PDB file of N, CA and C in Angstrom:
ATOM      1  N   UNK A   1      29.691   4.327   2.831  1.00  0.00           N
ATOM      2  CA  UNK A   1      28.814   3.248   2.416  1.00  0.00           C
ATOM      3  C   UNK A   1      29.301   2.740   1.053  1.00  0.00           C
ATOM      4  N   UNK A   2      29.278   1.622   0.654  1.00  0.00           N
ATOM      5  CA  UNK A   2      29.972   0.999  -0.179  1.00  0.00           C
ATOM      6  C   UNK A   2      28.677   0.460  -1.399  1.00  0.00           C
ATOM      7  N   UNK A   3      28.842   0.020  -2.281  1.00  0.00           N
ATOM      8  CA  UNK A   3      28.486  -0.118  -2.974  1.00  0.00           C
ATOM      9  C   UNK A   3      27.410  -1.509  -2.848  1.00  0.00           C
ATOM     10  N   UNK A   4      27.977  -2.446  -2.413  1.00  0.00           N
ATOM     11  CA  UNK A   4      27.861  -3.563  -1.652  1.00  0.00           C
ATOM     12  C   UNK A   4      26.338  -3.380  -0.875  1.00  0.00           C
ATOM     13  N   UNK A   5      26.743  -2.259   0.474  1.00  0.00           N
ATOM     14  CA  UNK A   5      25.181  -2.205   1.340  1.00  0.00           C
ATOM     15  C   UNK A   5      24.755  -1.157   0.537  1.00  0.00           C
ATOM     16  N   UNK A   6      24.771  -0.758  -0.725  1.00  0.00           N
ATOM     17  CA  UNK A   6      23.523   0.073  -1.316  1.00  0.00           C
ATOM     18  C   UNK A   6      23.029  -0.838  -2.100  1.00  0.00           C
ATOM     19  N   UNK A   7      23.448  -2.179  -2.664  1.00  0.00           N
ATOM     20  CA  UNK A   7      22.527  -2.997  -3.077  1.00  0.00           C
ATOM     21  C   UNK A   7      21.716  -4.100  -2.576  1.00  0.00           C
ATOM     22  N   UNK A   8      22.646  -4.265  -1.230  1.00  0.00           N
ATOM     23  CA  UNK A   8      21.645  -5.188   0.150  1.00  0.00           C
ATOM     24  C   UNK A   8      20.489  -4.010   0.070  1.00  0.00           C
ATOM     25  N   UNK A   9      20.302  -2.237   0.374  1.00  0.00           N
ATOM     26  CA  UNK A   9      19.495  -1.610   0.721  1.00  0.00           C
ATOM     27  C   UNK A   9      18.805  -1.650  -0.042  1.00  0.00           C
ATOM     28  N   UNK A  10      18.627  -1.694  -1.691  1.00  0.00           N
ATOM     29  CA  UNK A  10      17.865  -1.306  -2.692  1.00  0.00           C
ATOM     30  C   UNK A  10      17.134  -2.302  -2.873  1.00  0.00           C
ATOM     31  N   UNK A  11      17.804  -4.144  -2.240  1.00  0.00           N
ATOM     32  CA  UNK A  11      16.756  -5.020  -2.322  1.00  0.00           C
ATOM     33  C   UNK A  11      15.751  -5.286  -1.601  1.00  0.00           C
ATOM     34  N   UNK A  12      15.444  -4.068  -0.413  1.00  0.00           N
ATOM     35  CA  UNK A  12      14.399  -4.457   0.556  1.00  0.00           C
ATOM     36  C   UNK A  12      13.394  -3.006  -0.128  1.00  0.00           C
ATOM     37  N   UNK A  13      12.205  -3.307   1.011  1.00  0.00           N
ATOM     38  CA  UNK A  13      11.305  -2.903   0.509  1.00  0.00           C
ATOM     39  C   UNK A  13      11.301  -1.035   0.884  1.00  0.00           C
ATOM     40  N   UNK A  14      11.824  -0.800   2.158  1.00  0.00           N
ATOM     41  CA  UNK A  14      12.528   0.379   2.665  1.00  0.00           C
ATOM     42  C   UNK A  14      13.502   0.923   1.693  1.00  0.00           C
ATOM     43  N   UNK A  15      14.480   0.324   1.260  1.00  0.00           N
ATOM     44  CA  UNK A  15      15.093   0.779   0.425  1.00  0.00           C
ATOM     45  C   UNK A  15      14.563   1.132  -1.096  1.00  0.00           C
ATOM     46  N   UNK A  16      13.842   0.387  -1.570  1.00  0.00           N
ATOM     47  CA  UNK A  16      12.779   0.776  -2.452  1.00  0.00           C
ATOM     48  C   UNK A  16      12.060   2.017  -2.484  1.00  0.00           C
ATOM     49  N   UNK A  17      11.502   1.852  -1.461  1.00  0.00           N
ATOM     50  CA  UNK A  17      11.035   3.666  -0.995  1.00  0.00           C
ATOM     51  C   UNK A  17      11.994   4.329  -1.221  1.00  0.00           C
ATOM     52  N   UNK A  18      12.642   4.413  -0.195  1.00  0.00           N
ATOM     53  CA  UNK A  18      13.873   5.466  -0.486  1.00  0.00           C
ATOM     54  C   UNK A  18      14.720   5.850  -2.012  1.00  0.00           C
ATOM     55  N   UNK A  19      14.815   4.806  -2.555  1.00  0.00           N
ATOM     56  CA  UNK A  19      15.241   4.980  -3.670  1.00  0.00           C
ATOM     57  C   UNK A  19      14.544   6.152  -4.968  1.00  0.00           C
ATOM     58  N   UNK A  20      13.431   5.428  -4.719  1.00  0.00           N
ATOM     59  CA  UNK A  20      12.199   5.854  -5.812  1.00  0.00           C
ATOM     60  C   UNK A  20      11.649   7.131  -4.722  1.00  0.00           C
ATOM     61  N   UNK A  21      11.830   7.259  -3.609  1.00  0.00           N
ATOM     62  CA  UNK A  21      11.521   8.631  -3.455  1.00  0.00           C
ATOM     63  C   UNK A  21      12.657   9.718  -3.801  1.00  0.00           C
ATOM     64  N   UNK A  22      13.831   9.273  -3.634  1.00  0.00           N
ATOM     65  CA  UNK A  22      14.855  10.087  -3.923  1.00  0.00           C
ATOM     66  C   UNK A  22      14.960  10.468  -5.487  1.00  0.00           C
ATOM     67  N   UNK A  23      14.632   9.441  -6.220  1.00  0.00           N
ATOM     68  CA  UNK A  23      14.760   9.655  -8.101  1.00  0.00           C
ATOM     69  C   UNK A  23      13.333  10.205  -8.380  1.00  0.00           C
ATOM     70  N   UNK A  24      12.447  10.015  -7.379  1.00  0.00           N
ATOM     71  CA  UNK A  24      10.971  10.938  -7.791  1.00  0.00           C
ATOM     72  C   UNK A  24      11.242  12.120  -7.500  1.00  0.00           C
ATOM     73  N   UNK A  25      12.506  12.846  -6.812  1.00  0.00           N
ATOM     74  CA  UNK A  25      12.585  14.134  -6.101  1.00  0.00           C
ATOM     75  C   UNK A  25      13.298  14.473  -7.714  1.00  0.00           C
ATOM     76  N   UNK A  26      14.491  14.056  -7.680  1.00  0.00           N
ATOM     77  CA  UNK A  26      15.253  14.475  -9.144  1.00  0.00           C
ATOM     78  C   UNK A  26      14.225  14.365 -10.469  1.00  0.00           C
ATOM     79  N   UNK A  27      13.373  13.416 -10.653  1.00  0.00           N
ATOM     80  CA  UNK A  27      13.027  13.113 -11.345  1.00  0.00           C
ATOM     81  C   UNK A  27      12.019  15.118 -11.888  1.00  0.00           C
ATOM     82  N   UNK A  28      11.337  15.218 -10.588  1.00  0.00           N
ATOM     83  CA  UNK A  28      10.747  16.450 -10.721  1.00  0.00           C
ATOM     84  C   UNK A  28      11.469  17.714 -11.218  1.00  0.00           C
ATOM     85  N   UNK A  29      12.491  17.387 -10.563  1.00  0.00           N
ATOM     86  CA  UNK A  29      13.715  18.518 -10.681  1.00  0.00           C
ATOM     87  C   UNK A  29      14.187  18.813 -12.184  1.00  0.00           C
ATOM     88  N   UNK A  30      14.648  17.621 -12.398  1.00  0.00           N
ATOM     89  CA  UNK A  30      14.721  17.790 -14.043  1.00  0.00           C
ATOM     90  C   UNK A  30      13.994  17.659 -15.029  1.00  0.00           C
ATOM     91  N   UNK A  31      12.793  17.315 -15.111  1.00  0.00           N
ATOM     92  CA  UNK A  31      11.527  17.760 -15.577  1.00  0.00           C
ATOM     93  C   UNK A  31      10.985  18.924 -15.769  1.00  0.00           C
ATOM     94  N   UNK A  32      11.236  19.641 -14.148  1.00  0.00           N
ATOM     95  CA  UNK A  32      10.993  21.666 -14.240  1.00  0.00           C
ATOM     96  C   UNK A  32      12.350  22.180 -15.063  1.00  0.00           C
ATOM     97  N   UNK A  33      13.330  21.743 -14.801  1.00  0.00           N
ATOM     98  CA  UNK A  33      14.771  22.221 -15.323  1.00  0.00           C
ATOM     99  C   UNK A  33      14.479  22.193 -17.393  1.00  0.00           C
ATOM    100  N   UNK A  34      13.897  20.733 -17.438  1.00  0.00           N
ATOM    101  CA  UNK A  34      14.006  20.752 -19.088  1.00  0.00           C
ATOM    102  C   UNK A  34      12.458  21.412 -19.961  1.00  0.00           C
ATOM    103  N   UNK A  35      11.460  21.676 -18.783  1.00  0.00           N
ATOM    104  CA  UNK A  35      10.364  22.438 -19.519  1.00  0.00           C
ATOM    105  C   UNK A  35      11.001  23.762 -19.676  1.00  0.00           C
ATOM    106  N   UNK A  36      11.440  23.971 -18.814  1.00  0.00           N
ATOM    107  CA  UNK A  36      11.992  25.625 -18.849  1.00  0.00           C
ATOM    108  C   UNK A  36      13.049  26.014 -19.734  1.00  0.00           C
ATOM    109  N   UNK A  37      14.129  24.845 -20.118  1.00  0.00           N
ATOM    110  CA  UNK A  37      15.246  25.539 -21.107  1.00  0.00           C
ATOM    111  C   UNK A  37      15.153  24.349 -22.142  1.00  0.00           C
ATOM    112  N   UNK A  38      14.501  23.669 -22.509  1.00  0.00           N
ATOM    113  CA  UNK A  38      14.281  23.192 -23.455  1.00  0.00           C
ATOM    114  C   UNK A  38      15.638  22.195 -23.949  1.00  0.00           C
ATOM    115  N   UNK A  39      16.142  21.363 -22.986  1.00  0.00           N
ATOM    116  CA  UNK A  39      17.625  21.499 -23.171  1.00  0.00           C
ATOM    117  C   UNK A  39      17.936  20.013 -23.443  1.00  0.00           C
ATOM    118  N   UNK A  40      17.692  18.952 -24.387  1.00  0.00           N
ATOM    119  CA  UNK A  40      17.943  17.795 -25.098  1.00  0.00           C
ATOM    120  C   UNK A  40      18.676  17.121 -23.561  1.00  0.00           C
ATOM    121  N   UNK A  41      19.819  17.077 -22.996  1.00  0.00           N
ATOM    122  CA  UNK A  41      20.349  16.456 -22.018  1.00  0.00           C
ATOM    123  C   UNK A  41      19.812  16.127 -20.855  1.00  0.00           C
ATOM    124  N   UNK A  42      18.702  17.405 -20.467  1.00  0.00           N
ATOM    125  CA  UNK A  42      17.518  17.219 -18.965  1.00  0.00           C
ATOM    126  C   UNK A  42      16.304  16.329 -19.726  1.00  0.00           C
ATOM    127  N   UNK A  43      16.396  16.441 -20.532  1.00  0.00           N
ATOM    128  CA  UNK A  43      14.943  15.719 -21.022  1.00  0.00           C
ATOM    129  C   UNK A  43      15.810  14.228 -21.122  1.00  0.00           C
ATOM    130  N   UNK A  44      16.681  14.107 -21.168  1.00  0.00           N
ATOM    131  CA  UNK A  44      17.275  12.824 -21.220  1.00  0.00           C
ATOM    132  C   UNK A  44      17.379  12.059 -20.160  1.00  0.00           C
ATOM    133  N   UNK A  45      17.876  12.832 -19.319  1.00  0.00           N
ATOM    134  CA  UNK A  45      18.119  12.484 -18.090  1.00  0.00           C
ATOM    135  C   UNK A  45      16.853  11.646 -16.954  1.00  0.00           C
ATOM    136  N   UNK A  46      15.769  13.522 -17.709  1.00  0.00           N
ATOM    137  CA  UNK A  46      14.334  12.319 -17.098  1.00  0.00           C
ATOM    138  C   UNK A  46      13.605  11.609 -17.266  1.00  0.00           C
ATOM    139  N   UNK A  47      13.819  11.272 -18.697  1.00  0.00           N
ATOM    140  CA  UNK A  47      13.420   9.889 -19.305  1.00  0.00           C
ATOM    141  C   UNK A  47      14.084   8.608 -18.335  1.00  0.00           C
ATOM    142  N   UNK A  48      15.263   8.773 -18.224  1.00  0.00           N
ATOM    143  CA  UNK A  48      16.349   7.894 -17.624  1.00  0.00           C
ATOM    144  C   UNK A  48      15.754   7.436 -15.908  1.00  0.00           C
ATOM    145  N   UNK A  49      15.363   9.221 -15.537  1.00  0.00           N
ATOM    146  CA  UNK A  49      15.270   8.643 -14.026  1.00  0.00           C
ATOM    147  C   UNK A  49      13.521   8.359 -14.380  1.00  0.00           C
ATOM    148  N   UNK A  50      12.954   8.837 -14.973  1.00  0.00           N
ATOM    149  CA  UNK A  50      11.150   8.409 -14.997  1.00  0.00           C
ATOM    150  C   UNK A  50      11.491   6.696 -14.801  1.00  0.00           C
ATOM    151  N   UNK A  51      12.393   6.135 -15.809  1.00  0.00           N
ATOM    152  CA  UNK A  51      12.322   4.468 -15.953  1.00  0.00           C
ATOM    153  C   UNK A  51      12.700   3.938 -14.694  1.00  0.00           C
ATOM    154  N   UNK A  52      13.885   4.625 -13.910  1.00  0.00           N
ATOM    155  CA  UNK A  52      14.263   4.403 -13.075  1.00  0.00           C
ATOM    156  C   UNK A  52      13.378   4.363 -12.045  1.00  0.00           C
ATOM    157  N   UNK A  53      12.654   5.569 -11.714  1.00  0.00           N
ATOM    158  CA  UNK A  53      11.170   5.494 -10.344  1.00  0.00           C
ATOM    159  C   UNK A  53      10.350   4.361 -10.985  1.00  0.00           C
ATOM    160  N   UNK A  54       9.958   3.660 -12.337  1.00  0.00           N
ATOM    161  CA  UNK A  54       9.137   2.989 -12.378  1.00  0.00           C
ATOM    162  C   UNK A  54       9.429   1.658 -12.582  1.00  0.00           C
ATOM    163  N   UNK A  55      10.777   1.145 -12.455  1.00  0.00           N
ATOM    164  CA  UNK A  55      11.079   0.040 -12.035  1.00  0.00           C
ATOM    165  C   UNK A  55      11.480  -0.094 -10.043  1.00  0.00           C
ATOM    166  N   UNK A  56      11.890   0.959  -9.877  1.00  0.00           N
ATOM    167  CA  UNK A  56      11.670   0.682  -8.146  1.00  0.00           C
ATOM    168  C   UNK A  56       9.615   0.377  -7.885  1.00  0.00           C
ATOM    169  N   UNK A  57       8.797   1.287  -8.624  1.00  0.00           N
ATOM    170  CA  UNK A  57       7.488   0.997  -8.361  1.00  0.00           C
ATOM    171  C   UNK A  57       6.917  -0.601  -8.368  1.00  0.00           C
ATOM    172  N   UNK A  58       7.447  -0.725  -9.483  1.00  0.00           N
ATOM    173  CA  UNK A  58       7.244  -2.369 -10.188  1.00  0.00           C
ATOM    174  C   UNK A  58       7.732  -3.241  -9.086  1.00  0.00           C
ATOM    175  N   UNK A  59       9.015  -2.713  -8.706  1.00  0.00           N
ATOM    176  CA  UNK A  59       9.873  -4.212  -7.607  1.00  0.00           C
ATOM    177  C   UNK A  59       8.871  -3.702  -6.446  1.00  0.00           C
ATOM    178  N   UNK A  60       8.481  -2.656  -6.216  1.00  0.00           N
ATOM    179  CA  UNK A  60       7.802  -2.689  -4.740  1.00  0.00           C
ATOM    180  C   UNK A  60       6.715  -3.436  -4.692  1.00  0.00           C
ATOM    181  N   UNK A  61       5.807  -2.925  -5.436  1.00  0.00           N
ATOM    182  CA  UNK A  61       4.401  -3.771  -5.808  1.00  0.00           C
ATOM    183  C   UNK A  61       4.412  -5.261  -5.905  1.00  0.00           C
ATOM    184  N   UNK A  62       5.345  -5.951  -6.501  1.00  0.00           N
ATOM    185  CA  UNK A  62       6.058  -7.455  -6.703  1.00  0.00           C
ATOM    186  C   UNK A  62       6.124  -7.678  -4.700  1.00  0.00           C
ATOM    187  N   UNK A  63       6.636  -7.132  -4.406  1.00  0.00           N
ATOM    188  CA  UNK A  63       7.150  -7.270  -3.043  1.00  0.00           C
ATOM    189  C   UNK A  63       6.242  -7.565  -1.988  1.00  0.00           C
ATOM    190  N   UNK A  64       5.272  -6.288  -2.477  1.00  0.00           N
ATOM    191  CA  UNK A  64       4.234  -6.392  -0.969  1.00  0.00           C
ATOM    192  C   UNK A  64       3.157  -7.400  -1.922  1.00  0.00           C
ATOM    193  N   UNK A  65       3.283  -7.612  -3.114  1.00  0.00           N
ATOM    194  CA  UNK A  65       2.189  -9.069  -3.020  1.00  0.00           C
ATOM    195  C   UNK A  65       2.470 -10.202  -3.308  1.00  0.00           C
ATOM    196  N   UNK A  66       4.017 -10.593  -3.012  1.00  0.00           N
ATOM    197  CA  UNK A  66       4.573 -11.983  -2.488  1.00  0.00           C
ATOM    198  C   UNK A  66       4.431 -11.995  -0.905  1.00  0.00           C
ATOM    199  N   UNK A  67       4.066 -10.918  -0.525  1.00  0.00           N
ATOM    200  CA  UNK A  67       4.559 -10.768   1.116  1.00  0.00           C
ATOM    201  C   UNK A  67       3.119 -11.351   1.685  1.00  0.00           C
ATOM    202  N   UNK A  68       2.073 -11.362   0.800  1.00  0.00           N
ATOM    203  CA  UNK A  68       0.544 -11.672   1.198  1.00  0.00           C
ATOM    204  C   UNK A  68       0.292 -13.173   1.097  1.00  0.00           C
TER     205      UNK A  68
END
């Protein structure tokens, strides 16, 4: 898969899900990873992906209420 159909995928609303469910999975992951070792780079990281799940949230919400 090319780079190309992961950004046709990320502009639909399926892909949205998927996206933001996949960075909500990491997102958890490194969240438990940086409470536990206290480690400047995981806490970075999930700052990075937190923004990341909450701009897929934002485009979804945009989505399903142009769709109305």
């Amino acid at each position: 898969m090319n780079f190309k159909r992961l950004e046709e995928l990320h502009q639909t609303k399926t892909g949205l899900v998927l996206f933001g469910t996949v960075e909500l999975a990491l997102l958890y992951l490194f969240a438990s990873l940086a409470i536990n070792s206290g480690s400047l780079w995981q806490w970075g990281l999930t700052l990075i992906l937190l923004i990341g799940v909450g701009q897929n949230f934002v485009r979804l919400m945009i989505g399903v209420v142009r769709a109305r």
